[in-house]
DNA sequence: CGGCCTTCCTGTCAGAGTGACAGTAAGTCT
DNA sequence: AGACTTACTGTCACTCTGACAGGAAGGCCG
């Protein structure tokens, strides 16, 4: 804002992904083992630089999603998480990273990634336990992503993104219990979920028996925001997105 | 990820600010009249490019806040809003903008901006009415910022950021009414606000009479997240941060 | 000084929502 | 046929909320 010939600095723009899913009733995140420096051999969130000068951010996120996780844009929730741009976060230079949060339904065991052979699902408790050191500031990004997911489960229909096209109420409850890390009363959950107008709609009195009485199937409803919200028990945690 | 000599594209990184405050019981945003192309003469959110290669994002936001609005880092809420990086949003080239949301308490009338003489507070209803065309995608950014503020008022103590160091419950209610655009019952608001543990704490049985019975003064409490949350009446809006 | 206005604060009460149970329905397994 | 498993329905007390009435504490007027 002073010189006429002043030129603003340029930066490298990367896209990093927090891809969450539910496996074995546990919240898991997709991590890859880095093949190149820096942080070679360490675990990291999938991601990469912008493909070309004109590539859209969401497009880049979807491209990485396909390259590194083999996930198509269908049946998948994707939202921007935030921008991580500390000057010293990447030793190679000034790299700012747009983090995206993706929620994937249960999918076949192998990741089937074309690009990253070392991609693997990891329980988030393990990824954040401190034992597995993550590259860059990815631990912070992952924490923020999980926090976001936890919050959005309260007020939005995000939970259905963890499920397939149809699901039972018990499966939906599994999502809430795994992401929030709490136990919920099935009866009250049943009542609550059905009382929220437009959250889930019946998908035929079908069956999917497995040891007990067959459960009814549901599909995601038209509502994306929940009124009243789902309430998380004793969530007294005092955190901020400052 | 294919060529050894491939070099990722660089982008220009800008910081834009949504600065909200309460004036005359209305939610207002700081806009400036652009002095240079593109969009010369149009209204825009304050902002600018990164100062130098090593500047931190939050630092840049604070710098713009001081330059364009004369606001110091004290007594001011600042949080990241999102990244806006559509390839064609700036005709000059690939510019991605990190948007920040700032909440300022009531302050003396003149903006006292050193840099932008054309800065002026504008009611958000007017800024978004469509009459005042905003530059770039700033209308979208502003909308997202207001949405964020509305949501955070429910679950966080953000409302106190609109007030001075001490305030009355009626003033706090003004904040909620202006940001949410609704009328609230003073009696119920009084009860609710005091029942949320740690939201506000008494600041002496002081007075500030103005026509009626003097009101008690309060200060922001230690809590940043509210349990239970403040409930917004009939907020049936179906919006998503997709 | 005593009304009368203003605004602030305290109660009350019915209805909705929630947490903690018991109990019934509908399948599979042995 | 029973036992077992899971799915679904009901009930009941408690809390929270929204919609009021009414008293407290100042200024302003005559």
Coordinates of C-alpha atoms (C1' of nucleotides) in Angstrom, one line a residue:
Chain A
X1 CA 0.0 0.0 0.0
X2 CA 3.1 2.3 -0.2
X3 CA 5.2 1.7 -3.3
X4 CA 3.8 1.8 -6.7
X5 CA 6.1 -1.1 -7.7
X6 CA 5.4 -3.2 -4.6
X7 CA 4.3 -6.6 -5.5
X8 CA 2.5 -8.8 -3.0
X9 CA 4.2 -12.1 -2.1
X10 CA 3.0 -15.3 -3.7
X11 CA 2.4 -18.5 -1.8
X12 CA 2.0 -22.2 -2.7
X13 CA -1.5 -23.4 -2.1
X14 CA -2.1 -26.9 -1.0
X15 CA -5.3 -28.9 -0.2
X16 CA -5.4 -31.3 2.7
X17 CA -8.2 -33.7 3.5
X18 CA -9.6 -35.0 6.7
X19 CA -11.5 -38.0 5.5
X20 CA -13.6 -39.6 8.3
X21 CA -15.6 -42.8 8.2
X22 CA -17.0 -45.4 10.5
X23 CA -15.4 -48.8 10.7
X24 CA -16.0 -51.4 13.4
X25 CA -18.1 -48.8 15.2
X26 CA -15.1 -46.6 15.5
X27 CA -14.4 -43.2 14.0
X28 CA -11.5 -43.6 11.6
X29 CA -9.4 -41.2 9.5
X30 CA -7.5 -41.9 6.3
X31 CA -3.8 -41.3 6.7
X32 CA -1.0 -41.9 4.2
X33 CA 2.7 -42.6 4.8
X34 CA 4.7 -39.8 3.1
X35 CA 7.0 -41.0 0.4
X36 CA 9.0 -37.9 0.0
X37 CA 10.7 -35.2 2.1
X38 CA 9.9 -33.4 4.3
X39 CA 8.5 -35.7 6.9
X40 CA 9.3 -38.8 4.8
X41 CA 7.9 -41.9 6.4
X42 CA 5.7 -40.0 8.7
X43 CA 1.9 -40.3 8.6
X44 CA 0.0 -37.4 7.1
X45 CA -3.4 -36.4 5.9
X46 CA -3.9 -36.9 2.2
X47 CA -3.4 -33.8 0.1
X48 CA -1.4 -32.0 -2.5
X49 CA -0.8 -28.8 -4.3
X50 CA -3.1 -27.1 -6.7
X51 CA -3.1 -28.9 -10.0
X52 CA -2.9 -25.9 -12.2
X53 CA -3.3 -22.2 -12.1
X54 CA -7.0 -22.3 -12.8
X55 CA -8.1 -25.2 -10.7
X56 CA -11.0 -24.5 -8.3
X57 CA -10.4 -25.4 -4.6
X58 CA -13.3 -27.8 -4.3
X59 CA -12.3 -29.4 -7.6
X60 CA -8.8 -29.9 -6.2
X61 CA -10.3 -31.5 -3.1
X62 CA -12.3 -33.9 -5.2
X63 CA -9.3 -34.7 -7.3
X64 CA -7.2 -35.6 -4.3
X65 CA -10.1 -37.5 -2.9
X66 CA -10.2 -39.6 -6.0
X67 CA -6.4 -39.9 -6.3
X68 CA -5.6 -40.8 -2.8
X69 CA -8.7 -42.5 -1.5
X70 CA -10.5 -43.7 -4.6
X71 CA -13.6 -41.9 -3.6
X72 CA -15.9 -40.4 -6.1
X73 CA -17.8 -37.2 -5.6
X74 CA -21.1 -39.1 -5.1
X75 CA -22.5 -39.9 -1.8
X76 CA -19.9 -38.0 0.1
X77 CA -20.0 -34.9 2.2
X78 CA -17.3 -32.4 1.6
X79 CA -16.9 -29.0 3.3
X80 CA -14.2 -26.5 3.9
X81 CA -12.6 -26.7 7.3
X82 CA -10.2 -23.8 7.4
X83 CA -7.0 -22.3 6.2
X84 CA -3.7 -23.2 7.8
X85 CA -1.0 -20.8 6.9
X86 CA 1.6 -20.4 9.6
X87 CA 4.7 -19.1 7.9
X88 CA 6.9 -21.9 9.2
X89 CA 4.6 -24.9 8.9
X90 CA 6.4 -26.2 5.8
X91 CA 10.2 -26.1 5.6
X92 CA 10.1 -25.9 1.8
X93 CA 8.7 -22.3 1.9
X94 CA 5.5 -20.4 2.3
X95 CA 2.8 -23.0 1.9
X96 CA -0.8 -22.4 3.0
X97 CA -3.1 -25.3 3.1
X98 CA -6.9 -25.3 2.6
X99 CA -8.2 -28.1 4.8
X100 CA -11.4 -29.9 3.8
X101 CA -13.5 -32.2 5.8
X102 CA -14.9 -35.2 4.0
X103 CA -17.3 -37.8 5.4
X104 CA -17.5 -41.1 3.7
X105 CA -20.0 -43.9 4.2
X106 CA -18.8 -47.4 5.1
X107 CA -17.0 -48.8 2.1
X108 CA -15.3 -51.9 1.0
X109 CA -12.2 -52.8 3.0
X110 CA -9.3 -51.9 0.7
X111 CA -9.0 -48.2 0.0
X112 CA -8.2 -49.1 -3.6
X113 CA -6.2 -45.9 -4.0
X114 CA -4.5 -45.6 -7.3
X115 CA -1.9 -43.2 -6.1
X116 CA -1.1 -43.8 -2.5
X117 CA -0.5 -47.4 -1.9
X118 CA 0.3 -46.6 1.7
X119 CA -3.1 -45.2 2.6
X120 CA -4.7 -46.7 5.6
X121 CA -7.7 -46.1 7.9
X122 CA -6.7 -45.3 11.4
X123 CA -8.8 -44.9 14.5
X124 CA -8.8 -41.3 15.4
X125 CA -8.0 -42.1 19.1
X126 CA -4.9 -43.8 17.9
X127 CA -3.9 -41.0 15.4
X128 CA -4.2 -38.4 18.1
X129 CA -2.7 -40.5 21.0
X130 CA 0.6 -38.8 20.5
X131 CA 2.3 -42.1 19.6
X132 CA 1.8 -41.6 15.9
X133 CA 3.4 -38.3 15.1
X134 CA 1.7 -36.6 12.2
X135 CA 3.5 -34.4 9.7
X136 CA 3.3 -30.6 9.6
X137 CA 0.4 -29.3 11.6
X138 CA -1.8 -32.1 10.6
X139 CA -2.6 -33.1 14.2
X140 CA -4.2 -29.7 14.7
X141 CA -6.1 -30.0 11.4
X142 CA -7.4 -33.4 12.4
X143 CA -8.4 -32.2 15.8
X144 CA -10.3 -29.3 14.2
X145 CA -11.9 -31.6 11.7
X146 CA -13.2 -34.0 14.4
X147 CA -14.4 -31.0 16.5
X148 CA -16.3 -29.8 13.5
X149 CA -17.9 -33.1 12.9
X150 CA -18.9 -33.4 16.5
X151 CA -20.6 -30.0 16.4
X152 CA -22.3 -30.6 13.1
X153 CA -23.8 -33.8 14.3
X154 CA -25.8 -31.8 16.8
X155 CA -27.3 -29.3 14.4
X156 CA -27.2 -30.9 11.0
X157 CA -28.0 -34.1 9.3
X158 CA -24.3 -34.8 8.8
X159 CA -24.6 -38.2 10.5
X160 CA -26.4 -39.7 7.5
X161 CA -23.3 -39.0 5.5
X162 CA -21.6 -41.8 7.5
X163 CA -24.2 -44.3 6.4
X164 CA -25.1 -45.8 3.1
X165 CA -28.2 -44.8 1.1
X166 CA -30.4 -46.6 3.5
X167 CA -29.8 -47.4 7.2
X168 CA -31.4 -48.4 10.4
X169 CA -31.8 -46.2 13.4
X170 CA -29.4 -48.4 15.3
X171 CA -26.8 -47.7 12.7
X172 CA -27.4 -44.0 12.9
X173 CA -27.0 -44.3 16.7
X174 CA -23.7 -46.0 16.1
X175 CA -22.5 -42.9 14.3
X176 CA -23.4 -40.6 17.1
X177 CA -21.9 -42.8 19.7
X178 CA -18.6 -43.3 17.8
X179 CA -18.2 -39.6 16.9
X180 CA -19.2 -38.2 20.2
X181 CA -17.6 -41.0 22.2
X182 CA -20.6 -41.6 24.4
X183 CA -23.3 -44.2 25.0
X184 CA -26.9 -43.2 24.2
X185 CA -30.2 -44.8 25.3
X186 CA -31.6 -46.6 22.2
X187 CA -35.2 -45.8 23.2
X188 CA -34.7 -42.1 23.7
X189 CA -32.6 -41.9 20.6
X190 CA -35.3 -43.7 18.6
X191 CA -37.9 -41.2 19.8
X192 CA -35.7 -38.2 19.3
X193 CA -34.6 -39.0 15.8
X194 CA -38.1 -39.6 14.6
X195 CA -39.5 -36.5 16.2
X196 CA -37.1 -34.2 14.2
X197 CA -39.2 -33.4 11.2
X198 CA -37.5 -34.2 7.9
X199 CA -34.3 -35.7 9.3
X200 CA -34.9 -39.3 8.2
X201 CA -37.8 -40.7 6.2
X202 CA -38.9 -44.3 6.0
X203 CA -37.6 -46.4 3.1
X204 CA -40.1 -49.2 3.2
X205 CA -40.8 -51.6 6.1
X206 CA -37.8 -53.6 4.8
X207 CA -35.7 -55.9 6.8
X208 CA -32.1 -56.6 7.4
X209 CA -32.3 -59.1 10.2
X210 CA -29.2 -60.1 12.0
X211 CA -29.9 -62.0 15.2
X212 CA -32.9 -60.1 16.3
X213 CA -36.1 -58.4 15.1
X214 CA -35.6 -56.9 11.7
X215 CA -35.2 -53.1 11.7
X216 CA -37.0 -50.6 9.5
X217 CA -34.9 -48.9 6.9
X218 CA -34.6 -45.1 6.5
X219 CA -33.2 -42.7 4.0
X220 CA -31.9 -39.2 4.7
X221 CA -34.7 -36.7 4.7
X222 CA -34.9 -33.3 3.0
X223 CA -33.8 -31.4 6.2
X224 CA -30.1 -30.5 6.5
X225 CA -30.5 -28.5 9.8
X226 CA -32.1 -30.1 12.8
X227 CA -34.7 -28.4 14.9
X228 CA -34.6 -29.2 17.7
X229 CA -30.9 -30.2 17.7
X230 CA -29.6 -33.5 18.9
X231 CA -28.2 -32.9 22.4
X232 CA -24.8 -34.3 23.3
X233 CA -24.7 -35.5 26.9
X234 CA -22.4 -33.7 29.4
X235 CA -20.4 -32.0 26.7
X236 CA -18.9 -29.6 29.0
X237 CA -15.8 -29.2 27.0
X238 CA -14.8 -25.6 26.7
X239 CA -13.3 -25.2 23.3
X240 CA -13.3 -22.4 20.8
X241 CA -12.6 -22.0 17.1
X242 CA -10.8 -18.8 18.0
Chain B
X1 CA 2.9 -36.1 -8.6
X2 CA 4.1 -37.2 -12.0
X3 CA 6.9 -35.1 -13.4
X4 CA 10.0 -34.5 -11.4
X5 CA 10.2 -31.0 -12.8
X6 CA 6.6 -30.1 -12.2
X7 CA 6.2 -27.0 -10.1
X8 CA 2.9 -26.2 -8.4
X9 CA 1.3 -22.9 -9.3
X10 CA 1.6 -20.0 -7.0
X11 CA -1.3 -17.7 -6.0
X12 CA -1.7 -14.3 -4.4
X13 CA -3.0 -14.4 -0.9
X14 CA -5.3 -11.7 0.3
X15 CA -7.0 -11.2 3.7
X16 CA -10.5 -9.8 3.8
X17 CA -12.4 -8.7 6.9
X18 CA -16.0 -8.8 7.9
X19 CA -16.1 -6.4 10.8
X20 CA -19.4 -6.3 12.6
X21 CA -20.6 -4.0 15.4
X22 CA -23.8 -2.7 16.9
X23 CA -24.8 0.9 16.2
X24 CA -28.2 2.3 16.9
X25 CA -29.4 -1.2 17.8
X26 CA -28.6 -2.4 14.3
X27 CA -26.0 -4.8 13.1
X28 CA -23.6 -2.9 11.0
X29 CA -20.5 -3.8 8.9
X30 CA -17.5 -1.8 7.9
X31 CA -17.3 -1.2 4.2
X32 CA -14.8 0.9 2.2
X33 CA -15.1 2.5 -1.2
X34 CA -12.5 1.1 -3.5
X35 CA -10.0 3.6 -4.8
X36 CA -8.4 1.5 -7.4
X37 CA -9.4 -1.0 -10.1
X38 CA -10.9 -3.4 -10.3
X39 CA -14.3 -2.5 -9.0
X40 CA -13.1 1.1 -8.5
X41 CA -15.8 3.1 -6.7
X42 CA -17.7 0.1 -5.5
X43 CA -18.1 -0.9 -1.9
X44 CA -16.0 -3.7 -0.6
X45 CA -14.9 -5.4 2.6
X46 CA -11.7 -4.0 4.0
X47 CA -8.7 -6.1 3.2
X48 CA -5.4 -6.4 1.3
X49 CA -2.6 -8.6 0.3
X50 CA -0.2 -10.3 2.6
X51 CA 2.4 -7.8 3.7
X52 CA 5.5 -9.9 3.2
X53 CA 6.5 -13.5 2.6
X54 CA 6.7 -14.4 6.2
X55 CA 3.6 -12.7 7.6
X56 CA 1.2 -14.8 9.6
X57 CA -2.4 -14.8 8.5
X58 CA -3.8 -13.6 11.9
X59 CA -1.1 -10.9 12.0
X60 CA -2.1 -9.7 8.5
X61 CA -5.7 -9.6 9.7
X62 CA -4.8 -7.5 12.7
X63 CA -2.7 -5.2 10.5
X64 CA -5.6 -4.6 8.1
X65 CA -7.8 -4.1 11.1
X66 CA -5.6 -1.4 12.4
X67 CA -4.9 0.2 9.0
X68 CA -8.4 0.3 7.7
X69 CA -10.5 0.5 10.8
X70 CA -8.2 1.9 13.4
X71 CA -9.0 -1.1 15.7
X72 CA -6.4 -2.5 18.0
X73 CA -6.1 -6.1 18.9
X74 CA -7.5 -5.6 22.3
X75 CA -11.2 -6.2 23.2
X76 CA -11.9 -7.6 19.9
X77 CA -13.0 -11.0 18.7
X78 CA -11.3 -12.3 15.6
X79 CA -11.8 -15.7 14.0
X80 CA -11.2 -17.2 10.6
X81 CA -14.2 -17.4 8.4
X82 CA -13.1 -19.4 5.4
X83 CA -11.1 -19.4 2.2
X84 CA -12.6 -18.0 -1.0
X85 CA -10.6 -19.1 -4.0
X86 CA -12.7 -19.3 -7.1
X87 CA -10.4 -19.0 -10.1
X88 CA -12.2 -16.1 -11.6
X89 CA -13.1 -14.1 -8.6
X90 CA -10.5 -11.5 -9.3
X91 CA -9.8 -10.3 -12.8
X92 CA -6.2 -9.6 -12.0
X93 CA -5.3 -13.2 -11.7
X94 CA -5.4 -16.1 -9.2
X95 CA -6.1 -14.5 -5.9
X96 CA -7.4 -16.5 -3.0
X97 CA -8.7 -14.6 0.0
X98 CA -8.7 -15.7 3.6
X99 CA -11.8 -14.1 5.2
X100 CA -11.8 -13.2 8.8
X101 CA -14.7 -12.3 11.0
X102 CA -14.2 -9.6 13.6
X103 CA -16.6 -8.4 16.2
X104 CA -16.0 -4.9 17.6
X105 CA -17.7 -3.3 20.6
X106 CA -19.5 0.0 20.2
X107 CA -16.9 2.6 19.5
X108 CA -16.7 6.4 19.0
X109 CA -18.5 7.5 15.9
X110 CA -15.7 8.2 13.5
X111 CA -13.8 5.2 12.2
X112 CA -10.6 7.2 12.5
X113 CA -9.0 5.0 9.8
X114 CA -5.6 6.2 8.9
X115 CA -5.6 4.6 5.6
X116 CA -9.1 4.3 4.2
X117 CA -10.8 7.7 4.5
X118 CA -13.8 6.2 2.8
X119 CA -14.6 3.6 5.4
X120 CA -18.1 3.7 6.7
X121 CA -20.4 1.6 8.9
X122 CA -23.3 0.3 7.0
X123 CA -26.3 -1.6 8.3
X124 CA -26.1 -5.2 7.0
X125 CA -29.7 -5.1 5.8
X126 CA -28.7 -2.3 3.5
X127 CA -25.4 -3.9 2.4
X128 CA -27.2 -7.1 1.4
X129 CA -30.3 -5.5 0.0
X130 CA -28.9 -5.8 -3.5
X131 CA -28.9 -2.0 -4.1
X132 CA -25.4 -1.7 -2.9
X133 CA -23.4 -4.0 -5.2
X134 CA -20.3 -5.3 -3.4
X135 CA -17.1 -5.9 -5.1
X136 CA -15.8 -9.4 -5.9
X137 CA -17.6 -12.2 -4.0
X138 CA -17.8 -10.0 -0.9
X139 CA -21.6 -10.3 -0.7
X140 CA -21.1 -14.0 -0.3
X141 CA -18.4 -13.5 2.3
X142 CA -20.5 -11.0 4.2
X143 CA -23.5 -13.4 4.2
X144 CA -21.3 -16.2 5.5
X145 CA -19.9 -14.0 8.2
X146 CA -23.3 -13.0 9.4
X147 CA -24.5 -16.5 9.4
X148 CA -21.5 -17.5 11.4
X149 CA -22.2 -14.8 13.9
X150 CA -25.8 -15.8 14.2
X151 CA -24.8 -19.4 14.9
X152 CA -22.1 -18.6 17.4
X153 CA -24.4 -16.4 19.4
X154 CA -26.4 -19.5 20.2
X155 CA -23.6 -21.6 21.5
X156 CA -20.8 -19.2 22.5
X157 CA -20.3 -16.1 24.5
X158 CA -19.6 -14.2 21.3
X159 CA -22.4 -11.7 22.1
X160 CA -20.2 -10.1 24.8
X161 CA -17.7 -9.1 22.2
X162 CA -20.3 -6.6 20.9
X163 CA -20.4 -4.9 24.3
X164 CA -17.9 -2.9 26.2
X165 CA -16.0 -4.2 29.2
X166 CA -19.2 -4.0 31.3
X167 CA -22.8 -4.1 30.1
X168 CA -26.3 -4.5 31.3
X169 CA -28.5 -7.4 30.5
X170 CA -30.7 -5.2 28.4
X171 CA -27.7 -4.2 26.3
X172 CA -26.8 -7.9 25.8
X173 CA -30.4 -8.5 24.7
X174 CA -30.0 -5.7 22.2
X175 CA -27.1 -7.7 20.6
X176 CA -29.2 -10.8 20.3
X177 CA -32.2 -9.0 18.9
X178 CA -30.1 -7.1 16.3
X179 CA -28.0 -10.0 15.1
X180 CA -30.9 -12.5 15.0
X181 CA -33.4 -10.0 13.8
X182 CA -36.0 -11.0 16.3
X183 CA -37.7 -9.7 19.5
X184 CA -37.1 -11.5 22.7
X185 CA -39.0 -11.4 26.0
X186 CA -36.9 -9.4 28.5
X187 CA -38.0 -11.4 31.5
X188 CA -37.2 -14.8 29.9
X189 CA -34.0 -13.4 28.5
X190 CA -33.0 -12.2 31.9
X191 CA -33.7 -15.6 33.5
X192 CA -32.0 -17.6 30.7
X193 CA -28.8 -15.5 30.6
X194 CA -28.3 -15.8 34.3
X195 CA -28.9 -19.5 34.4
X196 CA -26.1 -20.2 32.0
X197 CA -23.2 -20.8 34.4
X198 CA -20.2 -18.6 33.8
X199 CA -21.6 -16.7 30.8
X200 CA -21.7 -13.3 32.6
X201 CA -20.7 -12.4 36.1
X202 CA -21.8 -9.4 38.2
X203 CA -19.6 -6.3 38.0
X204 CA -20.8 -4.6 41.1
X205 CA -24.4 -3.4 41.9
X206 CA -23.5 -0.3 39.9
X207 CA -25.9 2.0 38.1
X208 CA -26.3 3.6 34.7
X209 CA -29.7 5.1 35.0
X210 CA -31.4 6.5 32.0
X211 CA -35.1 7.1 32.5
X212 CA -35.8 4.0 34.5
X213 CA -34.6 1.9 37.3
X214 CA -30.8 1.5 37.2
X215 CA -29.5 -1.8 35.8
X216 CA -26.9 -4.0 37.3
X217 CA -23.6 -4.2 35.4
X218 CA -22.0 -7.4 34.3
X219 CA -18.7 -8.6 32.8
X220 CA -18.1 -11.5 30.5
X221 CA -17.6 -14.7 32.4
X222 CA -15.0 -17.4 32.0
X223 CA -17.2 -19.6 29.8
X224 CA -16.8 -19.3 26.1
X225 CA -19.3 -22.1 25.2
X226 CA -22.8 -22.0 26.6
X227 CA -24.6 -24.9 28.1
X228 CA -27.4 -25.0 27.6
X229 CA -27.3 -22.9 24.4
X230 CA -29.3 -19.8 23.8
X231 CA -32.3 -20.7 21.6
X232 CA -33.2 -18.7 18.6
X233 CA -36.9 -18.5 18.0
X234 CA -38.5 -20.1 14.9
X235 CA -35.1 -20.3 13.2
X236 CA -36.3 -22.7 10.6
X237 CA -33.9 -21.5 8.0
X238 CA -32.4 -24.4 6.1
X239 CA -28.9 -23.4 5.4
X240 CA -25.6 -25.2 5.2
X241 CA -22.0 -24.4 5.1
X242 CA -21.5 -27.0 2.4
Chain C
dC1 C1' -43.9 15.5 48.4
dG2 C1' -46.9 12.4 45.8
dG3 C1' -48.3 10.7 41.5
dC4 C1' -46.7 9.0 36.8
dC5 C1' -43.6 7.5 33.7
dT6 C1' -39.7 4.7 32.6
dT7 C1' -36.9 0.5 32.9
dC8 C1' -35.4 -3.3 35.8
dC9 C1' -36.1 -7.4 38.3
dT10 C1' -38.9 -11.4 40.6
dG11 C1' -42.7 -14.9 40.4
dT12 C1' -46.0 -18.0 38.5
dC13 C1' -48.0 -21.5 35.6
dA14 C1' -49.1 -24.5 31.8
dG15 C1' -47.0 -27.1 28.0
dA16 C1' -43.1 -29.1 25.6
dG17 C1' -38.9 -31.7 25.8
dT18 C1' -35.7 -35.0 28.1
dG19 C1' -33.6 -38.9 30.9
dA20 C1' -34.5 -43.2 33.0
dC21 C1' -36.8 -46.8 33.2
dA22 C1' -40.5 -51.2 32.0
dG23 C1' -42.7 -53.9 28.7
dT24 C1' -44.1 -55.9 24.1
dA25 C1' -43.1 -57.4 19.2
dA26 C1' -40.5 -60.1 15.8
dG27 C1' -37.0 -62.4 14.2
dT28 C1' -32.8 -66.4 14.8
dC29 C1' -30.5 -70.2 17.2
dT30 C1' -30.4 -74.7 19.6
Chain D
dA1 C1' -40.9 -74.9 21.8
dG2 C1' -38.1 -72.4 24.3
dA3 C1' -34.1 -69.0 25.0
dC4 C1' -31.9 -65.2 23.1
dT5 C1' -31.3 -61.1 20.4
dT6 C1' -32.6 -56.9 18.7
dA7 C1' -36.4 -53.6 17.5
dC8 C1' -40.0 -50.9 18.9
dT9 C1' -43.8 -48.6 22.1
dG10 C1' -45.2 -46.5 26.7
dT11 C1' -44.9 -44.2 31.0
dC12 C1' -43.5 -41.0 34.5
dA13 C1' -41.1 -37.5 36.8
dC14 C1' -38.2 -33.8 36.1
dT15 C1' -36.4 -29.6 33.7
dC16 C1' -36.7 -26.2 30.5
dT17 C1' -39.3 -22.9 27.9
dG18 C1' -42.7 -19.3 26.5
dA19 C1' -46.2 -16.2 28.0
dC20 C1' -47.9 -13.7 31.2
dA21 C1' -48.7 -10.6 36.2
dG22 C1' -46.8 -7.7 39.4
dG23 C1' -43.4 -5.4 42.5
dA24 C1' -38.9 -2.4 42.9
dA25 C1' -36.2 1.7 41.9
dG26 C1' -35.0 5.4 39.6
dG27 C1' -36.3 10.3 37.0
dC28 C1' -39.8 14.0 35.9
dC29 C1' -43.7 16.6 36.7
dG30 C1' -46.9 19.4 39.3

